PDB file of C-alpha atoms in Angstrom:
ATOM      1  CA  MET A   1       0.000   0.000   0.000  1.00 41.00           C
ATOM      2  CA  THR A   2       1.646   3.139  -1.192  1.00 43.00           C
ATOM      3  CA  GLY A   3      -0.626   5.890   0.049  1.00 43.00           C
ATOM      4  CA  ARG A   4      -3.058   8.344  -1.465  1.00 54.00           C
ATOM      5  CA  SER A   5      -1.111   8.496  -4.720  1.00 59.00           C
ATOM      6  CA  ALA A   6      -2.126   4.876  -5.329  1.00 75.00           C
ATOM      7  CA  PRO A   7      -5.575   4.407  -6.904  1.00 82.00           C
ATOM      8  CA  ALA A   8      -8.316   3.295  -4.513  1.00 88.00           C
ATOM      9  CA  VAL A   9      -9.486  -0.287  -4.899  1.00 93.00           C
ATOM     10  CA  LEU A  10     -13.045   0.734  -4.068  1.00 93.00           C
ATOM     11  CA  PRO A  11     -14.031   3.296  -6.727  1.00 91.00           C
ATOM     12  CA  PRO A  12     -15.812   6.285  -5.145  1.00 90.00           C
ATOM     13  CA  SER A  13     -18.593   6.010  -7.733  1.00 89.00           C
ATOM     14  CA  LEU A  14     -19.488   2.523  -6.480  1.00 94.00           C
ATOM     15  CA  ARG A  15     -19.139   2.954  -2.721  1.00 94.00           C
ATOM     16  CA  VAL A  16     -22.787   3.646  -1.952  1.00 94.00           C
ATOM     17  CA  TRP A  17     -24.096   0.993  -4.336  1.00 94.00           C
ATOM     18  CA  LEU A  18     -21.671  -1.662  -3.115  1.00 95.00           C
ATOM     19  CA  GLY A  19     -22.358  -0.688   0.483  1.00 95.00           C
ATOM     20  CA  LEU A  20     -26.080  -1.276   0.031  1.00 96.00           C
ATOM     21  CA  THR A  21     -25.385  -4.503  -1.841  1.00 96.00           C
ATOM     22  CA  ALA A  22     -23.137  -5.694   0.982  1.00 97.00           C
ATOM     23  CA  VAL A  23     -25.803  -5.002   3.608  1.00 97.00           C
ATOM     24  CA  LEU A  24     -28.526  -6.794   1.637  1.00 98.00           C
ATOM     25  CA  SER A  25     -26.204  -9.720   0.914  1.00 98.00           C
ATOM     26  CA  ALA A  26     -25.290 -10.049   4.580  1.00 98.00           C
ATOM     27  CA  LEU A  27     -29.000 -10.112   5.412  1.00 98.00           C
ATOM     28  CA  VAL A  28     -29.562 -12.952   2.934  1.00 98.00           C
ATOM     29  CA  VAL A  29     -26.662 -14.904   4.433  1.00 98.00           C
ATOM     30  CA  VAL A  30     -28.091 -14.532   7.936  1.00 98.00           C
ATOM     31  CA  VAL A  31     -31.660 -15.430   6.929  1.00 98.00           C
ATOM     32  CA  LEU A  32     -30.585 -18.548   5.042  1.00 97.00           C
ATOM     33  CA  GLY A  33     -28.283 -19.522   7.888  1.00 97.00           C
ATOM     34  CA  VAL A  34     -31.127 -19.318  10.387  1.00 97.00           C
ATOM     35  CA  LEU A  35     -33.517 -21.212   8.105  1.00 96.00           C
ATOM     36  CA  TYR A  36     -31.158 -24.110   7.473  1.00 96.00           C
ATOM     37  CA  ALA A  37     -29.242 -24.261  10.756  1.00 96.00           C
ATOM     38  CA  GLY A  38     -28.621 -27.862  11.757  1.00 95.00           C
ATOM     39  CA  HIS A  39     -30.329 -29.298   8.651  1.00 95.00           C
ATOM     40  CA  SER A  40     -28.970 -32.307   6.802  1.00 92.00           C
ATOM     41  CA  GLU A  41     -31.498 -32.480   3.963  1.00 90.00           C
ATOM     42  CA  PRO A  42     -32.240 -30.274   0.955  1.00 90.00           C
ATOM     43  CA  GLY A  43     -34.916 -27.645   1.475  1.00 89.00           C
ATOM     44  CA  THR A  44     -37.896 -26.876  -0.737  1.00 87.00           C
ATOM     45  CA  VAL A  45     -35.925 -24.438  -2.887  1.00 89.00           C
ATOM     46  CA  ASP A  46     -33.084 -26.940  -3.243  1.00 89.00           C
ATOM     47  CA  ARG A  47     -35.447 -29.699  -4.428  1.00 86.00           C
ATOM     48  CA  TRP A  48     -37.070 -27.296  -6.865  1.00 85.00           C
ATOM     49  CA  VAL A  49     -33.712 -26.488  -8.487  1.00 79.00           C
ATOM     50  CA  VAL A  50     -32.238 -29.986  -8.585  1.00 70.00           C
ATOM     51  CA  GLN A  51     -31.769 -33.046  -6.406  1.00 62.00           C
ATOM     52  CA  PRO A  52     -28.455 -31.888  -4.898  1.00 50.00           C
ATOM     53  CA  THR A  53     -27.412 -35.112  -3.183  1.00 48.00           C
ATOM     54  CA  ALA A  54     -26.855 -36.990  -6.447  1.00 53.00           C
ATOM     55  CA  ASP A  55     -24.517 -36.220  -9.337  1.00 58.00           C
ATOM     56  CA  SER A  56     -26.622 -34.500 -11.950  1.00 67.00           C
ATOM     57  CA  VAL A  57     -24.174 -34.325 -14.855  1.00 77.00           C
ATOM     58  CA  ARG A  58     -22.198 -36.860 -16.835  1.00 78.00           C
ATOM     59  CA  PRO A  59     -19.166 -36.561 -19.116  1.00 84.00           C
ATOM     60  CA  PRO A  60     -18.174 -34.344 -20.782  1.00 89.00           C
ATOM     61  CA  TRP A  61     -19.944 -31.766 -18.575  1.00 89.00           C
ATOM     62  CA  ARG A  62     -18.878 -33.604 -15.441  1.00 91.00           C
ATOM     63  CA  ASN A  63     -15.268 -32.992 -16.448  1.00 94.00           C
ATOM     64  CA  VAL A  64     -16.044 -29.286 -16.813  1.00 95.00           C
ATOM     65  CA  ALA A  65     -17.583 -29.288 -13.356  1.00 94.00           C
ATOM     66  CA  LEU A  66     -14.535 -31.012 -11.890  1.00 95.00           C
ATOM     67  CA  ALA A  67     -12.193 -28.525 -13.560  1.00 97.00           C
ATOM     68  CA  THR A  68     -14.233 -25.608 -12.222  1.00 97.00           C
ATOM     69  CA  ASP A  69     -14.318 -27.161  -8.760  1.00 97.00           C
ATOM     70  CA  PHE A  70     -10.499 -27.401  -8.820  1.00 97.00           C
ATOM     71  CA  LEU A  71     -10.292 -23.599  -8.946  1.00 97.00           C
ATOM     72  CA  GLY A  72     -11.696 -23.547  -5.423  1.00 96.00           C
ATOM     73  CA  GLU A  73      -9.417 -26.278  -4.083  1.00 97.00           C
ATOM     74  CA  PRO A  74      -6.228 -25.222  -2.234  1.00 96.00           C
ATOM     75  CA  ALA A  75      -3.892 -25.775  -5.192  1.00 97.00           C
ATOM     76  CA  GLY A  76      -6.182 -24.172  -7.746  1.00 97.00           C
ATOM     77  CA  ALA A  77      -7.092 -21.273  -5.463  1.00 97.00           C
ATOM     78  CA  ALA A  78      -3.432 -20.596  -4.667  1.00 97.00           C
ATOM     79  CA  ALA A  79      -2.584 -20.525  -8.376  1.00 98.00           C
ATOM     80  CA  LEU A  80      -5.396 -18.046  -9.060  1.00 97.00           C
ATOM     81  CA  VAL A  81      -4.322 -15.790  -6.191  1.00 98.00           C
ATOM     82  CA  VAL A  82      -0.690 -15.787  -7.312  1.00 98.00           C
ATOM     83  CA  ALA A  83      -1.708 -14.993 -10.883  1.00 97.00           C
ATOM     84  CA  ALA A  84      -4.038 -12.199  -9.743  1.00 97.00           C
ATOM     85  CA  VAL A  85      -1.444 -10.656  -7.418  1.00 97.00           C
ATOM     86  CA  THR A  86       1.191 -10.795 -10.161  1.00 97.00           C
ATOM     87  CA  GLY A  87      -1.175  -9.097 -12.582  1.00 96.00           C
ATOM     88  CA  CYS A  88      -1.981  -6.343 -10.086  1.00 95.00           C
ATOM     89  CA  LEU A  89       1.688  -5.664  -9.435  1.00 95.00           C
ATOM     90  CA  LEU A  90       2.491  -5.585 -13.151  1.00 96.00           C
ATOM     91  CA  LEU A  91      -0.296  -3.025 -13.554  1.00 93.00           C
ATOM     92  CA  ARG A  92       1.147  -1.058 -10.621  1.00 93.00           C
ATOM     93  CA  ARG A  93      -1.942  -1.528  -8.491  1.00 94.00           C
ATOM     94  CA  PRO A  94      -0.468  -2.498  -5.088  1.00 93.00           C
ATOM     95  CA  ARG A  95      -3.713  -1.923  -3.229  1.00 94.00           C
ATOM     96  CA  ALA A  96      -5.484  -4.316  -5.564  1.00 95.00           C
ATOM     97  CA  ALA A  97      -2.758  -6.905  -4.919  1.00 96.00           C
ATOM     98  CA  VAL A  98      -3.379  -6.537  -1.189  1.00 96.00           C
ATOM     99  CA  LEU A  99      -7.129  -6.852  -1.738  1.00 97.00           C
ATOM    100  CA  VAL A 100      -6.687 -10.079  -3.703  1.00 97.00           C
ATOM    101  CA  VAL A 101      -5.089 -11.710  -0.687  1.00 97.00           C
ATOM    102  CA  ALA A 102      -7.112  -9.966   2.005  1.00 97.00           C
ATOM    103  CA  GLY A 103     -10.439 -10.221   0.182  1.00 96.00           C
ATOM    104  CA  ALA A 104     -10.093 -13.895  -0.650  1.00 96.00           C
ATOM    105  CA  GLY A 105      -8.719 -14.674   2.807  1.00 96.00           C
ATOM    106  CA  MET A 106     -11.470 -12.826   4.678  1.00 97.00           C
ATOM    107  CA  THR A 107     -14.176 -14.360   2.500  1.00 98.00           C
ATOM    108  CA  VAL A 108     -12.920 -17.918   2.989  1.00 97.00           C
ATOM    109  CA  ALA A 109     -12.455 -17.328   6.727  1.00 98.00           C
ATOM    110  CA  THR A 110     -16.015 -16.015   6.985  1.00 98.00           C
ATOM    111  CA  THR A 111     -17.499 -19.010   5.181  1.00 98.00           C
ATOM    112  CA  THR A 112     -15.501 -21.371   7.371  1.00 97.00           C
ATOM    113  CA  LEU A 113     -16.769 -19.688  10.535  1.00 98.00           C
ATOM    114  CA  LEU A 114     -20.349 -19.665   9.258  1.00 98.00           C
ATOM    115  CA  LYS A 115     -20.204 -23.375   8.474  1.00 98.00           C
ATOM    116  CA  PHE A 116     -19.463 -24.156  12.105  1.00 97.00           C
ATOM    117  CA  LEU A 117     -22.081 -21.709  13.365  1.00 97.00           C
ATOM    118  CA  VAL A 118     -24.864 -22.906  11.047  1.00 97.00           C
ATOM    119  CA  GLY A 119     -24.033 -26.603  11.164  1.00 97.00           C
ATOM    120  CA  ARG A 120     -25.801 -27.588   7.967  1.00 97.00           C
ATOM    121  CA  THR A 121     -24.448 -30.820   6.487  1.00 96.00           C
ATOM    122  CA  ILE A 122     -24.538 -32.839   3.274  1.00 93.00           C
ATOM    123  CA  HIS A 123     -23.510 -36.477   2.797  1.00 89.00           C
ATOM    124  CA  GLY A 124     -22.853 -37.022   6.497  1.00 89.00           C
ATOM    125  CA  ASP A 125     -22.284 -35.104   9.702  1.00 90.00           C
ATOM    126  CA  ASP A 126     -18.648 -34.328   8.854  1.00 91.00           C
ATOM    127  CA  ASN A 127     -19.460 -32.399   5.664  1.00 94.00           C
ATOM    128  CA  LEU A 128     -20.504 -28.878   6.636  1.00 97.00           C
ATOM    129  CA  SER A 129     -22.112 -27.236   3.634  1.00 96.00           C
ATOM    130  CA  TYR A 130     -23.458 -23.722   4.338  1.00 97.00           C
ATOM    131  CA  PRO A 131     -22.255 -21.472   2.831  1.00 98.00           C
ATOM    132  CA  SER A 132     -20.251 -22.720  -0.148  1.00 98.00           C
ATOM    133  CA  GLY A 133     -16.621 -21.699   0.293  1.00 97.00           C
ATOM    134  CA  HIS A 134     -15.751 -22.521  -3.321  1.00 98.00           C
ATOM    135  CA  THR A 135     -18.466 -20.208  -4.630  1.00 98.00           C
ATOM    136  CA  ALA A 136     -17.531 -17.456  -2.189  1.00 98.00           C
ATOM    137  CA  PHE A 137     -13.837 -17.626  -3.107  1.00 98.00           C
ATOM    138  CA  LEU A 138     -14.260 -17.430  -6.867  1.00 98.00           C
ATOM    139  CA  THR A 139     -16.852 -14.671  -6.562  1.00 98.00           C
ATOM    140  CA  ALA A 140     -14.572 -12.662  -4.271  1.00 98.00           C
ATOM    141  CA  LEU A 141     -11.656 -12.976  -6.680  1.00 97.00           C
ATOM    142  CA  ALA A 142     -13.869 -11.985  -9.597  1.00 97.00           C
ATOM    143  CA  LEU A 143     -15.094  -8.941  -7.673  1.00 97.00           C
ATOM    144  CA  VAL A 144     -11.526  -7.755  -7.118  1.00 96.00           C
ATOM    145  CA  VAL A 145     -10.803  -8.067 -10.843  1.00 96.00           C
ATOM    146  CA  ALA A 146     -13.999  -6.166 -11.670  1.00 96.00           C
ATOM    147  CA  LEU A 147     -13.164  -3.393  -9.195  1.00 96.00           C
ATOM    148  CA  LEU A 148      -9.670  -3.129 -10.658  1.00 94.00           C
ATOM    149  CA  ALA A 149     -11.077  -2.842 -14.186  1.00 94.00           C
ATOM    150  CA  THR A 150     -13.627  -0.243 -13.083  1.00 94.00           C
ATOM    151  CA  GLY A 151     -10.931   1.959 -11.573  1.00 89.00           C
ATOM    152  CA  ARG A 152      -8.372   1.455 -14.309  1.00 88.00           C
ATOM    153  CA  PHE A 153     -10.757   2.326 -17.151  1.00 90.00           C
ATOM    154  CA  GLY A 154     -12.484   5.093 -15.228  1.00 88.00           C
ATOM    155  CA  LEU A 155     -15.961   3.617 -15.606  1.00 89.00           C
ATOM    156  CA  GLY A 156     -18.877   5.601 -14.270  1.00 88.00           C
ATOM    157  CA  ARG A 157     -21.335   4.442 -11.648  1.00 90.00           C
ATOM    158  CA  ARG A 158     -23.735   2.707 -14.038  1.00 93.00           C
ATOM    159  CA  ALA A 159     -21.118   1.014 -16.214  1.00 95.00           C
ATOM    160  CA  GLY A 160     -19.024   0.069 -13.193  1.00 94.00           C
ATOM    161  CA  ALA A 161     -21.998  -1.373 -11.339  1.00 94.00           C
ATOM    162  CA  LEU A 162     -23.042  -3.400 -14.374  1.00 95.00           C
ATOM    163  CA  LEU A 163     -19.516  -4.755 -14.800  1.00 96.00           C
ATOM    164  CA  VAL A 164     -19.184  -5.725 -11.146  1.00 96.00           C
ATOM    165  CA  LEU A 165     -22.607  -7.373 -11.099  1.00 95.00           C
ATOM    166  CA  ALA A 166     -22.026  -9.240 -14.357  1.00 97.00           C
ATOM    167  CA  VAL A 167     -18.607 -10.554 -13.318  1.00 97.00           C
ATOM    168  CA  ALA A 168     -19.902 -11.609  -9.901  1.00 97.00           C
ATOM    169  CA  LEU A 169     -22.879 -13.384 -11.472  1.00 97.00           C
ATOM    170  CA  VAL A 170     -20.756 -15.262 -14.010  1.00 98.00           C
ATOM    171  CA  ALA A 171     -18.186 -16.383 -11.442  1.00 98.00           C
ATOM    172  CA  GLY A 172     -20.787 -17.329  -8.844  1.00 97.00           C
ATOM    173  CA  ALA A 173     -22.996 -19.131 -11.352  1.00 97.00           C
ATOM    174  CA  ALA A 174     -20.091 -21.104 -12.819  1.00 97.00           C
ATOM    175  CA  MET A 175     -18.750 -22.326  -9.490  1.00 98.00           C
ATOM    176  CA  GLY A 176     -22.227 -22.730  -8.029  1.00 96.00           C
ATOM    177  CA  TRP A 177     -23.276 -24.917 -10.930  1.00 95.00           C
ATOM    178  CA  ALA A 178     -20.195 -27.084 -10.464  1.00 95.00           C
ATOM    179  CA  GLN A 179     -20.822 -27.505  -6.740  1.00 95.00           C
ATOM    180  CA  VAL A 180     -24.459 -28.500  -7.180  1.00 93.00           C
ATOM    181  CA  ALA A 181     -23.725 -30.683 -10.209  1.00 91.00           C
ATOM    182  CA  LEU A 182     -21.106 -32.625  -8.253  1.00 91.00           C
ATOM    183  CA  GLY A 183     -23.414 -32.973  -5.273  1.00 90.00           C
ATOM    184  CA  ALA A 184     -21.028 -31.060  -3.018  1.00 92.00           C
ATOM    185  CA  HIS A 185     -23.533 -28.363  -2.016  1.00 94.00           C
ATOM    186  CA  TYR A 186     -27.207 -27.545  -1.966  1.00 94.00           C
ATOM    187  CA  PRO A 187     -28.301 -24.663  -4.226  1.00 95.00           C
ATOM    188  CA  THR A 188     -29.011 -22.508  -1.175  1.00 96.00           C
ATOM    189  CA  ASP A 189     -25.438 -23.139   0.015  1.00 97.00           C
ATOM    190  CA  VAL A 190     -24.257 -21.670  -3.262  1.00 97.00           C
ATOM    191  CA  LEU A 191     -26.489 -18.619  -2.851  1.00 98.00           C
ATOM    192  CA  GLY A 192     -25.138 -18.153   0.662  1.00 98.00           C
ATOM    193  CA  GLY A 193     -21.555 -18.353  -0.569  1.00 98.00           C
ATOM    194  CA  TRP A 194     -22.213 -15.858  -3.352  1.00 98.00           C
ATOM    195  CA  CYS A 195     -23.820 -13.403  -0.964  1.00 98.00           C
ATOM    196  CA  THR A 196     -20.982 -13.854   1.536  1.00 98.00           C
ATOM    197  CA  ALA A 197     -18.501 -12.667  -1.090  1.00 98.00           C
ATOM    198  CA  LEU A 198     -20.743  -9.715  -1.973  1.00 98.00           C
ATOM    199  CA  ALA A 199     -20.855  -8.740   1.682  1.00 98.00           C
ATOM    200  CA  VAL A 200     -17.228  -9.298   2.678  1.00 98.00           C
ATOM    201  CA  THR A 201     -15.253  -8.157  -0.381  1.00 97.00           C
ATOM    202  CA  PRO A 202     -16.485  -4.531  -0.570  1.00 96.00           C
ATOM    203  CA  ALA A 203     -15.988  -4.155   3.184  1.00 96.00           C
ATOM    204  CA  THR A 204     -12.448  -5.486   2.872  1.00 97.00           C
ATOM    205  CA  ALA A 205     -11.752  -3.125  -0.040  1.00 96.00           C
ATOM    206  CA  TRP A 206     -12.913  -0.190   2.065  1.00 95.00           C
ATOM    207  CA  LEU A 207     -10.605  -1.273   4.909  1.00 96.00           C
ATOM    208  CA  VAL A 208      -7.652  -1.615   2.517  1.00 96.00           C
ATOM    209  CA  ASP A 209      -8.194   1.933   1.244  1.00 94.00           C
ATOM    210  CA  LEU A 210      -8.694   3.311   4.752  1.00 94.00           C
ATOM    211  CA  THR A 211      -5.548   1.659   6.074  1.00 93.00           C
ATOM    212  CA  ALA A 212      -3.467   2.757   3.077  1.00 91.00           C
ATOM    213  CA  ASP A 213      -4.643   6.364   3.359  1.00 89.00           C
ATOM    214  CA  ARG A 214      -3.900   6.512   7.072  1.00 89.00           C
ATOM    215  CA  MET A 215      -0.428   5.102   6.529  1.00 85.00           C
ATOM    216  CA  ALA A 216       0.158   7.700   3.802  1.00 76.00           C
ATOM    217  CA  ASP A 217      -0.993  10.509   6.081  1.00 74.00           C
ATOM    218  CA  ARG A 218       1.348   9.373   8.845  1.00 76.00           C
ATOM    219  CA  THR A 219       4.246   9.134   6.416  1.00 68.00           C
ATOM    220  CA  ALA A 220       3.487  12.614   5.102  1.00 64.00           C
ATOM    221  CA  ASP A 221       3.284  14.050   8.628  1.00 60.00           C
ATOM    222  CA  THR A 222       6.595  12.422   9.548  1.00 63.00           C
ATOM    223  CA  GLY A 223       8.218  13.843   6.400  1.00 58.00           C
ATOM    224  CA  ARG A 224       6.996  17.344   7.173  1.00 60.00           C
ATOM    225  CA  ARG A 225       8.313  17.174  10.730  1.00 61.00           C
ATOM    226  CA  ASP A 226      11.697  15.928   9.506  1.00 57.00           C
ATOM    227  CA  ARG A 227      12.023  18.887   7.125  1.00 60.00           C
ATOM    228  CA  ARG A 228      11.486  21.433   9.862  1.00 58.00           C
TER     229      ARG A 228
END
């Protein structure tokens, strides 16, 4: 984080919109968590979408689902984070590089905590399912990329909001489909994971900007005192 001279990772034009989105998303996460706390069976919405406890796709689409699922596994996720951080640094966006790590880390940590708090399971008591960590991770990473693109190309509020929403939808839908298709999660787990990323990532971006600006102010104050 290099101070106020570095572009903000949370574009000012999107702060209000993303703030409202984060609040609404957090509300959805809480409501679903309360509704399905301690459950071990699919709910009405889950059964309406698909029978989530059985594999619902066969080759070649099953192979696509497995490949998508790998992006949320430790090795695949680490590769994506490294690639994203490298790209941010090459573009001279250090705050975005920090957000890649912090945003993904906070999102995954939040889903892990929620799984223990909610206690919903699938395929046995040892498989906590709500919310989907895979879906949350990929959505969070996609949000960072969308925020970076919005700031770099100077998109306005409407265009920036559409880009962020579209990228989040594509990433969440792709990973969510894979998780449900492979029987790893209920559809409502996927929705919970998607909303978790929408709630946590903007808040983390705001904290990254706030911390960077404060550090820059302190550095500037120290420099002024040293010149006296």
